[in-house]
Short mmCIF file of N, CA, C and O in Angstrom, two decimals:
data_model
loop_
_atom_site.label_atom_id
_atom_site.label_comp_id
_atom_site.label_asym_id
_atom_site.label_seq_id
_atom_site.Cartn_x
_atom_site.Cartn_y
_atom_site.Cartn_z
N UNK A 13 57.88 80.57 -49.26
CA UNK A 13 57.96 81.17 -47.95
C UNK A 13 57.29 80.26 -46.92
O UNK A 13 56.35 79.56 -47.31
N UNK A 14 57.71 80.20 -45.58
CA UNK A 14 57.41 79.32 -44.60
C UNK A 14 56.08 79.71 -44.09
O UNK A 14 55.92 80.89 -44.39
N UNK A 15 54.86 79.17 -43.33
CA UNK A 15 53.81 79.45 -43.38
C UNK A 15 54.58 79.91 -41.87
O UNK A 15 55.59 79.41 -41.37
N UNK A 16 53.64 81.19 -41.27
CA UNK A 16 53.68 81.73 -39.88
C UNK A 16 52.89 81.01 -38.94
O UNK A 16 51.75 80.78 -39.34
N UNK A 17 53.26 80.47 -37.47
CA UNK A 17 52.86 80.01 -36.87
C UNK A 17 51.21 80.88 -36.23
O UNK A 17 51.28 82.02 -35.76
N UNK A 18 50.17 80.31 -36.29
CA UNK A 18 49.16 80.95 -35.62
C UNK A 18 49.38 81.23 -34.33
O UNK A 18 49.44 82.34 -33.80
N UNK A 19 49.55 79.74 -33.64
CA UNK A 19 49.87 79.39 -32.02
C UNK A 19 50.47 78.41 -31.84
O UNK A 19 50.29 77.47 -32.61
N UNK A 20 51.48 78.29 -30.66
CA UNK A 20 51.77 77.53 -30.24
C UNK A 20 51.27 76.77 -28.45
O UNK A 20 51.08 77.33 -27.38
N UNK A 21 51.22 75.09 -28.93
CA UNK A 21 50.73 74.71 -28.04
C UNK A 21 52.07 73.44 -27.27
O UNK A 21 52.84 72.63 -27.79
N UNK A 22 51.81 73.85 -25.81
CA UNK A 22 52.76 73.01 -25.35
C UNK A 22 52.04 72.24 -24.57
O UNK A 22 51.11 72.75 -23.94
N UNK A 23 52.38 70.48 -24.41
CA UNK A 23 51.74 70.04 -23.98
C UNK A 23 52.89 68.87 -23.20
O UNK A 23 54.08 68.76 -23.49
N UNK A 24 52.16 68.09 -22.16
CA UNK A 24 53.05 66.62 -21.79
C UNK A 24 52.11 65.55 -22.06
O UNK A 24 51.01 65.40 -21.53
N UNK A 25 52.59 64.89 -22.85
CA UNK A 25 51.50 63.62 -22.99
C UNK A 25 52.20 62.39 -22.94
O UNK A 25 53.20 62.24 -23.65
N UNK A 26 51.71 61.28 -22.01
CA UNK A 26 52.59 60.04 -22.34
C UNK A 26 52.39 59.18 -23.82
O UNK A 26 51.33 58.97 -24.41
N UNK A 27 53.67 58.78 -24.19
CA UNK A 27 54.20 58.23 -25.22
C UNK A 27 53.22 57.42 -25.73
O UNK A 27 52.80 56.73 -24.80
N UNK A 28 52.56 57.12 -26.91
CA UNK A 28 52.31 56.12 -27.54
C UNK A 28 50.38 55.88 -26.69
O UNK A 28 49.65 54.89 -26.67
N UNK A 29 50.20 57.12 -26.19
CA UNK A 29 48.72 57.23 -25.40
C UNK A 29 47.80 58.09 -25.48
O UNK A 29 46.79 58.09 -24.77
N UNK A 30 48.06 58.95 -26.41
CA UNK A 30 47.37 60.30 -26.56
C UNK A 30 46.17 60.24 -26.80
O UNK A 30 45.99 59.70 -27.89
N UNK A 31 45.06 60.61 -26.21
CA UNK A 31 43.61 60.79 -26.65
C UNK A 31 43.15 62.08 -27.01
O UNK A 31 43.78 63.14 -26.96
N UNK A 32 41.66 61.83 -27.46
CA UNK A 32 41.17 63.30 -27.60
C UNK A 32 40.36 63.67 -25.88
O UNK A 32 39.62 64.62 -25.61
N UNK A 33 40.73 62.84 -25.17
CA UNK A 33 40.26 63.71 -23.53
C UNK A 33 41.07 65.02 -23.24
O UNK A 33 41.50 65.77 -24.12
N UNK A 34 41.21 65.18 -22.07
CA UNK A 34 42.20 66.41 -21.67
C UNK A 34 43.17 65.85 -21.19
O UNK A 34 42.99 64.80 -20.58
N UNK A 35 44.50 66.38 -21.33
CA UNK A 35 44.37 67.63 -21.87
C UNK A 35 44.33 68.35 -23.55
O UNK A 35 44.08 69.50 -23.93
N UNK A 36 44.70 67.02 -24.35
CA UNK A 36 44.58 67.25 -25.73
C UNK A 36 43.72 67.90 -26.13
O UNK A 36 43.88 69.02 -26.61
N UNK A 37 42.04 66.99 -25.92
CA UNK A 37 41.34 67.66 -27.01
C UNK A 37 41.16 68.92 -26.58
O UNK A 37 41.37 69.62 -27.56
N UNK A 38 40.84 69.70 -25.54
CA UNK A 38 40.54 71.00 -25.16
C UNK A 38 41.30 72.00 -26.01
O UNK A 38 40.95 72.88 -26.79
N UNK A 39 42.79 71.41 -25.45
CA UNK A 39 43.94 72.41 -26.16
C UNK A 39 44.40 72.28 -27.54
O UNK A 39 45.30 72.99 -27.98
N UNK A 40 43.56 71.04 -28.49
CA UNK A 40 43.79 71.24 -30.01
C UNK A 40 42.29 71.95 -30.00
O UNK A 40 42.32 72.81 -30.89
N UNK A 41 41.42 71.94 -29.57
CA UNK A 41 40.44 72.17 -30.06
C UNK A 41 39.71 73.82 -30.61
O UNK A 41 39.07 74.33 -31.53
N UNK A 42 40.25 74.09 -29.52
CA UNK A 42 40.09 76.07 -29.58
C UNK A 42 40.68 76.70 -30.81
O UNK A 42 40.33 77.70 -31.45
N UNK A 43 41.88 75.68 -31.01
CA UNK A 43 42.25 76.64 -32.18
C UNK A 43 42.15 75.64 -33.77
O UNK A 43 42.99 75.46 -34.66
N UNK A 44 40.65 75.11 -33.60
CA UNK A 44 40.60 74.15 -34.56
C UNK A 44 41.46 73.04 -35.61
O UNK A 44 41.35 72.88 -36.82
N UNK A 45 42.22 72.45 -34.74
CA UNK A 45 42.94 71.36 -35.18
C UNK A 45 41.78 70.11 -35.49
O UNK A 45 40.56 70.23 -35.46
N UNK A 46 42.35 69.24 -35.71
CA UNK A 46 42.24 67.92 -36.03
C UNK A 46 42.68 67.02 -35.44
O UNK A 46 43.61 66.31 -35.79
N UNK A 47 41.71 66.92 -33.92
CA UNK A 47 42.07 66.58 -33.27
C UNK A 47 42.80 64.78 -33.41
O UNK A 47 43.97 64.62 -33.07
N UNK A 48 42.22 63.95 -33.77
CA UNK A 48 42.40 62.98 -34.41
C UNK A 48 43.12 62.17 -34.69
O UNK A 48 43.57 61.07 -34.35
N UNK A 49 43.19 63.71 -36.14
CA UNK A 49 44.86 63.03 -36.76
C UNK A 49 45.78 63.89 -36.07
O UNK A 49 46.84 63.99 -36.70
N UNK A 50 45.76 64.52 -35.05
CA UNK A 50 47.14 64.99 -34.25
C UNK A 50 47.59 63.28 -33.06
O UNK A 50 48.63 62.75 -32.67
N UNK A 51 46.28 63.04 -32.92
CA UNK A 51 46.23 61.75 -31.71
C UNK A 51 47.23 60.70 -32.52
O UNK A 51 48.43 60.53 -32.33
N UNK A 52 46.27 60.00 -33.56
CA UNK A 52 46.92 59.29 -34.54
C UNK A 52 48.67 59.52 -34.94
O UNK A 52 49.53 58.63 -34.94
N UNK A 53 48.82 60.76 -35.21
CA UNK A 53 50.42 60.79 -35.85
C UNK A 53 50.69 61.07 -34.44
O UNK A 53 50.05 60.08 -34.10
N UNK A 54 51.01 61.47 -33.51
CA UNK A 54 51.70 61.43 -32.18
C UNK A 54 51.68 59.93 -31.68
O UNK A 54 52.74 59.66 -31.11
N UNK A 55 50.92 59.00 -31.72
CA UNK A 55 50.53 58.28 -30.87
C UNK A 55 51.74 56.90 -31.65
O UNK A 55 52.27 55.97 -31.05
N UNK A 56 51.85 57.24 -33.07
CA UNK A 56 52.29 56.50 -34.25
C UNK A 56 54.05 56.86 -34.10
O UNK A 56 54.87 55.96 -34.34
N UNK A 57 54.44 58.05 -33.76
CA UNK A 57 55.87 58.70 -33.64
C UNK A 57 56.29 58.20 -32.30
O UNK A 57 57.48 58.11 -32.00
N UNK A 58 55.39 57.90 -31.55
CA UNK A 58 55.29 57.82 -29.95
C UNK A 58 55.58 56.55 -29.27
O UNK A 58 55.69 56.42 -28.05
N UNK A 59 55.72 55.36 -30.41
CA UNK A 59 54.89 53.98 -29.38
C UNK A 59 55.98 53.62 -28.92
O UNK A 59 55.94 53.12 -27.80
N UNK A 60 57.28 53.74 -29.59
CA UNK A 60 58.45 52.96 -29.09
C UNK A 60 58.58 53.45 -27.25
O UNK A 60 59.08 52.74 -26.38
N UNK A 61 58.01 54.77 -27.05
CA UNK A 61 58.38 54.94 -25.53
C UNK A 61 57.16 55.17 -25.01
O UNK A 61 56.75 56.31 -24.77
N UNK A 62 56.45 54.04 -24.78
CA UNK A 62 55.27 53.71 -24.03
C UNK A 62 55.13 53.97 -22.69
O UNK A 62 55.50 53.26 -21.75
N UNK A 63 54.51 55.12 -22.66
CA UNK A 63 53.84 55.55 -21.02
C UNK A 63 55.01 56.49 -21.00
O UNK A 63 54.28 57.26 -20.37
N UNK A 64 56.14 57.15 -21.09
CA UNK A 64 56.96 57.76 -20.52
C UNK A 64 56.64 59.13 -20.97
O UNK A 64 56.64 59.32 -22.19
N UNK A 65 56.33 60.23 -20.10
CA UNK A 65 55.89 61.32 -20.36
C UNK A 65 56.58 62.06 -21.07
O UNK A 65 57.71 62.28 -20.63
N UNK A 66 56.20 62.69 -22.36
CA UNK A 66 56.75 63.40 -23.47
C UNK A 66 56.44 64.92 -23.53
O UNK A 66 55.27 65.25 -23.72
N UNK A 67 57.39 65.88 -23.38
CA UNK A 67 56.94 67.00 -24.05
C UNK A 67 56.20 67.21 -25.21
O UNK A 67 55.83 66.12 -25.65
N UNK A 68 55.81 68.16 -25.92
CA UNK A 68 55.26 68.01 -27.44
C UNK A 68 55.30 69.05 -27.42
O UNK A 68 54.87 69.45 -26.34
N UNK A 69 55.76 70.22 -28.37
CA UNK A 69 55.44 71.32 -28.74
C UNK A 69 54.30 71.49 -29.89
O UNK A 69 54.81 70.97 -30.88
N UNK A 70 53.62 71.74 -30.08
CA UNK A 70 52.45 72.13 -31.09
C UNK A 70 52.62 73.77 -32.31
O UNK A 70 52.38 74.92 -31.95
N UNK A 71 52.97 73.45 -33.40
CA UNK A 71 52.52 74.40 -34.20
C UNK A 71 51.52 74.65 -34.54
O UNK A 71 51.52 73.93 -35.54
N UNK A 72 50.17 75.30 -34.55
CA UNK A 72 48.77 75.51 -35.59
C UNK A 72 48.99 76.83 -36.15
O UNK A 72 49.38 77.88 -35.66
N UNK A 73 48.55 76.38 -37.61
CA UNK A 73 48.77 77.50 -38.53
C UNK A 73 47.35 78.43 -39.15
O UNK A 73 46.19 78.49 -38.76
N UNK A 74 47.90 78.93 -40.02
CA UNK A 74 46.31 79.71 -39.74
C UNK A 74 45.20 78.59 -40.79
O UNK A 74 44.13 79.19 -40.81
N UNK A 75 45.13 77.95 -41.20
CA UNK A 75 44.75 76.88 -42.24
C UNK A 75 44.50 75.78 -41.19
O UNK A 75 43.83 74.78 -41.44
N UNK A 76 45.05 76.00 -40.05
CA UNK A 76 43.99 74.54 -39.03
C UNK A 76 45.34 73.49 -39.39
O UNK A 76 45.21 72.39 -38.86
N UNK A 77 46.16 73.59 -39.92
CA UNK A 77 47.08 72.40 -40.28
C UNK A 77 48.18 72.66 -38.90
O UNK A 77 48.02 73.50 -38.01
N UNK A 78 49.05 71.92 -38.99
CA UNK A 78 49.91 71.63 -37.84
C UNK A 78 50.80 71.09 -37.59
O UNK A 78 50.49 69.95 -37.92
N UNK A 79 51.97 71.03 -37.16
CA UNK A 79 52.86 70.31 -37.04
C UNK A 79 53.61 70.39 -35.62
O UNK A 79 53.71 71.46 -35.03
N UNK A 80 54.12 69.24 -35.13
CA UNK A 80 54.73 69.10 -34.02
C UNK A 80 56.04 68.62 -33.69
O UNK A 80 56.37 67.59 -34.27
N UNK A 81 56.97 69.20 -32.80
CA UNK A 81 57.85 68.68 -32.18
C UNK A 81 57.90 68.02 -30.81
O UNK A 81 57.51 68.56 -29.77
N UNK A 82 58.44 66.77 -30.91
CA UNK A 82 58.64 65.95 -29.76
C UNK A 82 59.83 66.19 -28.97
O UNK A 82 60.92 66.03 -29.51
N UNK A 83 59.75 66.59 -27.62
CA UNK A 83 60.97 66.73 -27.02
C UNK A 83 61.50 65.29 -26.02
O UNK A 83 60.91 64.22 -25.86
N UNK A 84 62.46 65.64 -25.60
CA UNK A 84 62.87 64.21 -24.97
C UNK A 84 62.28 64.29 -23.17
O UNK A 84 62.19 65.28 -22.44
N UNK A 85 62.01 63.04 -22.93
CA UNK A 85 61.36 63.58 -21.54
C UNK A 85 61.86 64.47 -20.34
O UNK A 85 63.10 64.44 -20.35
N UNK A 86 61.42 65.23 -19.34
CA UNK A 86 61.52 66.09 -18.38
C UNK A 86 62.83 65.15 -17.39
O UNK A 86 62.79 63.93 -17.26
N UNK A 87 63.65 65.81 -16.93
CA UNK A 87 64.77 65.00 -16.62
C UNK A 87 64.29 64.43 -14.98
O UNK A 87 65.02 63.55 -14.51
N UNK A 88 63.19 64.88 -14.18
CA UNK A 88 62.84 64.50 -13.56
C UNK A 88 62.35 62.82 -13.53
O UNK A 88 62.77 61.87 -12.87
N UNK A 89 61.26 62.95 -14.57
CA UNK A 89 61.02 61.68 -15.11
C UNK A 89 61.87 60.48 -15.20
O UNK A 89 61.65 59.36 -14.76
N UNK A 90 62.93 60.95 -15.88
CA UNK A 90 64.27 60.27 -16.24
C UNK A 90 64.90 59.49 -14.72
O UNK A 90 65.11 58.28 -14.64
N UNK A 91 65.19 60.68 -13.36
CA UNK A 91 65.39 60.35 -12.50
C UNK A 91 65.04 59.31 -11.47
O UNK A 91 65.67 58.47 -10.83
N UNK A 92 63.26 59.83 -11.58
CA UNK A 92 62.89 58.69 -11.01
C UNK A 92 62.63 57.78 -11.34
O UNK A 92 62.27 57.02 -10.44
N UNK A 93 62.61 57.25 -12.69
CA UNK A 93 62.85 56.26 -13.38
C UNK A 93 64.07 55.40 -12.59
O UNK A 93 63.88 54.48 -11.80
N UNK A 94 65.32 55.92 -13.00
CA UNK A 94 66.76 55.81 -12.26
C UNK A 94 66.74 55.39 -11.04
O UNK A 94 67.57 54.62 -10.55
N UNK A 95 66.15 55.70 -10.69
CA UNK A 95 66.33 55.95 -8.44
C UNK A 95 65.11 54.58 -8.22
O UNK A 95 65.12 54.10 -7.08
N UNK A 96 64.06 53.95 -9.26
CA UNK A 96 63.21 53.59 -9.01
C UNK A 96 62.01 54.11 -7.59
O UNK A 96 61.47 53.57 -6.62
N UNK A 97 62.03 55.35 -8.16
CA UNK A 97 61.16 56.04 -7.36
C UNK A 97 59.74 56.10 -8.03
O UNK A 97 59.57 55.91 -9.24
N UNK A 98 58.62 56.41 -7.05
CA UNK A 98 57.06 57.09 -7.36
C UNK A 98 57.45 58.77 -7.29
O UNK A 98 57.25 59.44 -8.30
N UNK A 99 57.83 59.21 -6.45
CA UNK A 99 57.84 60.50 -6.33
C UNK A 99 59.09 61.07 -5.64
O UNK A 99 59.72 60.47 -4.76
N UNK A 100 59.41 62.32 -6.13
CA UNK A 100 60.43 62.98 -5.25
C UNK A 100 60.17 63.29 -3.90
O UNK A 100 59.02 63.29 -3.44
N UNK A 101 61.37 63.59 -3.12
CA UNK A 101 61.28 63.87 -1.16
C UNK A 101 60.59 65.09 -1.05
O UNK A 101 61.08 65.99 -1.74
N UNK A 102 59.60 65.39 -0.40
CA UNK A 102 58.87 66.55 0.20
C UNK A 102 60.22 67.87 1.50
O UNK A 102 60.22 69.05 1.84
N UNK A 103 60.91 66.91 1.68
CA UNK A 103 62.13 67.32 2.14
C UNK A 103 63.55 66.94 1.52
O UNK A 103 64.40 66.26 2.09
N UNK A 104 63.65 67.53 0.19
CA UNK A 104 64.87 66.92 -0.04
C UNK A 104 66.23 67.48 0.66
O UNK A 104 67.25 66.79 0.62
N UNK A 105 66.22 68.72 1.27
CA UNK A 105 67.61 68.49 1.86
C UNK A 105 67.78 67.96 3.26
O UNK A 105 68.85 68.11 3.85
N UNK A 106 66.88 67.43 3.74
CA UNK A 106 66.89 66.66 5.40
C UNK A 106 66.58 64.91 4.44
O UNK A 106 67.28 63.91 4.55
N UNK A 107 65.57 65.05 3.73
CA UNK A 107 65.18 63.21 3.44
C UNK A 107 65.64 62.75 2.40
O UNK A 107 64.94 63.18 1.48
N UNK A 108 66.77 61.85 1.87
CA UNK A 108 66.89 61.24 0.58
C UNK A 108 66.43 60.08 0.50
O UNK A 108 66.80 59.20 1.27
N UNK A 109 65.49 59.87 -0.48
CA UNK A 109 64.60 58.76 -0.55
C UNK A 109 65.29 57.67 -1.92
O UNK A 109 64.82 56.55 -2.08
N UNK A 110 66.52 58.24 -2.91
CA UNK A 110 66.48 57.21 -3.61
C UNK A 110 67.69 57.50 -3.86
O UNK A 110 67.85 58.61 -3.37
N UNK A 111 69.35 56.90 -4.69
CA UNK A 111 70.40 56.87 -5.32
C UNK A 111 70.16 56.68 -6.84
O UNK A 111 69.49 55.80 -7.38
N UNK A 112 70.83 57.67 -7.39
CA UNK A 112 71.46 57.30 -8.87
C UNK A 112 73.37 57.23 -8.88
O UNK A 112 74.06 57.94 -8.14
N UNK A 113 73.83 56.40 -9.71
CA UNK A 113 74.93 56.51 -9.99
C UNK A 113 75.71 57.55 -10.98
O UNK A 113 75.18 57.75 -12.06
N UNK A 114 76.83 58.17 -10.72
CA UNK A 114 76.99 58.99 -12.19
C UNK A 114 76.74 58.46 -13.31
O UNK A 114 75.82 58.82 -14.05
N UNK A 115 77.67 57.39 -13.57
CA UNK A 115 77.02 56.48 -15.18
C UNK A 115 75.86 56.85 -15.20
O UNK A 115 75.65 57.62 -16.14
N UNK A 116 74.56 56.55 -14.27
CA UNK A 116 73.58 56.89 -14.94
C UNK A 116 72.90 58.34 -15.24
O UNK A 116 72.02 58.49 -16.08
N UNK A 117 73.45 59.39 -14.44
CA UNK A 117 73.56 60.78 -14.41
C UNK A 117 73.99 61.19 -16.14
O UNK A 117 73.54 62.04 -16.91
N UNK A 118 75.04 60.17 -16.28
CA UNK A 118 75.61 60.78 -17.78
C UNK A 118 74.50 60.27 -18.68
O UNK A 118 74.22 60.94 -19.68
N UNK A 119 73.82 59.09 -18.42
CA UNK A 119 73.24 58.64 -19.84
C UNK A 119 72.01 59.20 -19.38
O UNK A 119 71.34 58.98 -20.39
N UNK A 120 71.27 59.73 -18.64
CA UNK A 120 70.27 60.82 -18.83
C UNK A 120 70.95 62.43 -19.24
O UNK A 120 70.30 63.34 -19.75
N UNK A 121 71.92 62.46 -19.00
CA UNK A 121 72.70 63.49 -19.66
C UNK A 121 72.61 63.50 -21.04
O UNK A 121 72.43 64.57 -21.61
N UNK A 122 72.72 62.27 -21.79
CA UNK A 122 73.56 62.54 -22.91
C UNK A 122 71.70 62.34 -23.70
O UNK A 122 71.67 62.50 -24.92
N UNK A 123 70.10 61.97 -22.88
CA UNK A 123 69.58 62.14 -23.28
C UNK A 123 69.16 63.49 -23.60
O UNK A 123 68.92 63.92 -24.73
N UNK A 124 69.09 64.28 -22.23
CA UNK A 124 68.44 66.24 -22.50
C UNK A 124 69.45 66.60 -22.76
O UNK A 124 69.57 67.70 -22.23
N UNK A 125 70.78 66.23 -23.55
CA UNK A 125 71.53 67.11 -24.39
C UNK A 125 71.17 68.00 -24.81
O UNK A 125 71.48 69.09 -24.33
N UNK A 126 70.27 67.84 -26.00
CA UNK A 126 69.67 69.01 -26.64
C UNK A 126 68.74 69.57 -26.53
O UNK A 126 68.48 70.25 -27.53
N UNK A 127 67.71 69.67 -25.37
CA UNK A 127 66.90 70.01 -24.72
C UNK A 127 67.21 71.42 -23.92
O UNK A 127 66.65 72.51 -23.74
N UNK A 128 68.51 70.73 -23.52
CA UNK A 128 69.32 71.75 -22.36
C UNK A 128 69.88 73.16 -23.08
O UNK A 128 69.98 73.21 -24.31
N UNK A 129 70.23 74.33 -22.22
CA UNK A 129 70.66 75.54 -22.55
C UNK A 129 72.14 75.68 -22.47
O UNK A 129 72.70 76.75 -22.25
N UNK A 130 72.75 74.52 -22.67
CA UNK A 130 74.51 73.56 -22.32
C UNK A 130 74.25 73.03 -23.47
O UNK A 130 73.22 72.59 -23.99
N UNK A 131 76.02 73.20 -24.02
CA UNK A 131 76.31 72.54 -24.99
C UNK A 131 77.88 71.35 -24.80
O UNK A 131 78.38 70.82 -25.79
N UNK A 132 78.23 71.21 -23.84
CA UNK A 132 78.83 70.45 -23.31
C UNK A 132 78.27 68.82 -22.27
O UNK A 132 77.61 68.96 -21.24
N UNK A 133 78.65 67.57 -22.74
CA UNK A 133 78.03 66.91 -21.49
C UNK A 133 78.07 66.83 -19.88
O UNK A 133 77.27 66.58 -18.99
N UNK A 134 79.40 67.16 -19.99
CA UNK A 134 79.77 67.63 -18.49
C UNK A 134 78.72 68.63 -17.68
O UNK A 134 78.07 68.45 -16.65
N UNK A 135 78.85 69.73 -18.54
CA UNK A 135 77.65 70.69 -18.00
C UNK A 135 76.33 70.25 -17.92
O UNK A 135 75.65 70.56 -16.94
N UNK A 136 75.82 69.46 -18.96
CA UNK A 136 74.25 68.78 -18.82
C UNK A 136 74.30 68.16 -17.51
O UNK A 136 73.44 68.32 -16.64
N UNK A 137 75.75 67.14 -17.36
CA UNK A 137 75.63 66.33 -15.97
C UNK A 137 75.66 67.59 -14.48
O UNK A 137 76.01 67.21 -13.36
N UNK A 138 75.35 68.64 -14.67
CA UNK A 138 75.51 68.51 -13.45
C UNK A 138 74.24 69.55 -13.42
O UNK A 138 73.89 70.05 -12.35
N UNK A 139 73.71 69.80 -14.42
CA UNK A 139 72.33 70.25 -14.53
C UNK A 139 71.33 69.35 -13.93
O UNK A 139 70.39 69.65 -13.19
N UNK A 140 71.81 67.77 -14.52
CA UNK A 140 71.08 66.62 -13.99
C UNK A 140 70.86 66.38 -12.73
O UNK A 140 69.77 66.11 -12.24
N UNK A 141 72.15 66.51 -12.04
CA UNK A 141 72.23 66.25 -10.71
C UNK A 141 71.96 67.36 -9.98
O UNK A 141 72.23 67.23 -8.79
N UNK A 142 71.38 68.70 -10.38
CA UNK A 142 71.08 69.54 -9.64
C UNK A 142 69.49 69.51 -9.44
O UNK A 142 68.74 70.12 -8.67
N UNK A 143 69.27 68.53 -10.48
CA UNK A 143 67.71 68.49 -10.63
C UNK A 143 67.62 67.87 -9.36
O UNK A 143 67.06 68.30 -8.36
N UNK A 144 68.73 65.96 -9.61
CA UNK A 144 68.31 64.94 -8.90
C UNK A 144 68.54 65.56 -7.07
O UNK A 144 67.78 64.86 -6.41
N UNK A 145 69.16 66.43 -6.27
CA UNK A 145 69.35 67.10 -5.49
C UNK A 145 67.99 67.67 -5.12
O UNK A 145 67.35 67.60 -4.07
N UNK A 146 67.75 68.20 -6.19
CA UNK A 146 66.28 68.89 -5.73
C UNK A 146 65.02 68.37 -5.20
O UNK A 146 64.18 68.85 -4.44
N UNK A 147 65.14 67.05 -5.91
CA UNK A 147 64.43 65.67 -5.95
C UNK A 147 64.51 64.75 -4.32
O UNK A 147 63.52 64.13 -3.91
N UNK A 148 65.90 64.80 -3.49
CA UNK A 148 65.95 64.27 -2.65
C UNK A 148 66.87 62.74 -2.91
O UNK A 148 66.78 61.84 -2.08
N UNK A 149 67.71 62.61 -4.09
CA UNK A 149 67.98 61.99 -4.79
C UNK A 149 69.49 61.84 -4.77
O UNK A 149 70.23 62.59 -5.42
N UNK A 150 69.95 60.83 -4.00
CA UNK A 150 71.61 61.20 -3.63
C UNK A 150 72.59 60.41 -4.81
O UNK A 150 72.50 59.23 -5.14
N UNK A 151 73.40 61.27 -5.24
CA UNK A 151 74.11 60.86 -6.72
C UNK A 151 75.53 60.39 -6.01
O UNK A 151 76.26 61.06 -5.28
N UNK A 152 75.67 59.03 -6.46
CA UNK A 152 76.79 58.28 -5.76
C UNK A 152 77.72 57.69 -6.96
O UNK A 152 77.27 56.89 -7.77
N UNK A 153 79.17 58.20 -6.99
CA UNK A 153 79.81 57.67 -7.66
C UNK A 153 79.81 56.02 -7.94
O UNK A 153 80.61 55.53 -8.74
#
């Protein structure tokens, strides 16, 4: 039989950087993890995408043991990556501060595929671009 989750912990940590500062150690710590070796095996699953902010979901079980899922990054991230932006428009429907192309709309698409509550790519793409809209972020064929 599968062990029952105690708690779950959700966290964003960049790739291949994880420490025991905050927000980690606080939030492994309460519910007595290890902190450590959570740093260590994340940091080890992690390096190929250096610095790029990662979801992580956290299992702790009642035994202090643990296991985690890595999600693919926040599609925001993705965007301004794309647009070569620092930050999204404080006015995005009067100020657009950066362009993505569809091509690249699809291949951040076809990354939060499975992230997304869409099971089609078409539909992810325009999830994407509703983000990048929100963002201030004008999507140009």
């Amino acid at each position: 039989m599968a062990k029952e989750a105690d708690a779950k912990i959700k966290l964003q940590i960049p790739g291949g950087q994880a420490t025991p500062a905050p927000p980690v150690g606080p939030a492994l710590g309460q519910h007595g993890v290890n902190i450590g070796q959570f740093v260590t095996q994340f940091n080890e699953k992690t390096k190929d995408s250096q610095g790029m902010i990662l979801p992580v979901e956290i299992s702790v079980f009642r035994d202090k043991s643990f296991t985690f899922i890595i999600k693919s990054p926040p599609a925001a991230v993705l965007l301004k990556k794309a647009a070569g932006i620092a930050k999204g428009s404080s006015e995005p429907n009067k100020e657009k501060i950066g362009k993505v192309t569809k091509a690249q709309i699809e291949e951040i698409a076809k990354i939060k595929l499975q992230d997304l509550n869409v099971n089609k790519l078409d539909m992810a793409g325009k999830v994407i671009e509703g983000t990048a809209q929100s963002m201030g972020i004008k999507v140009e064929d």
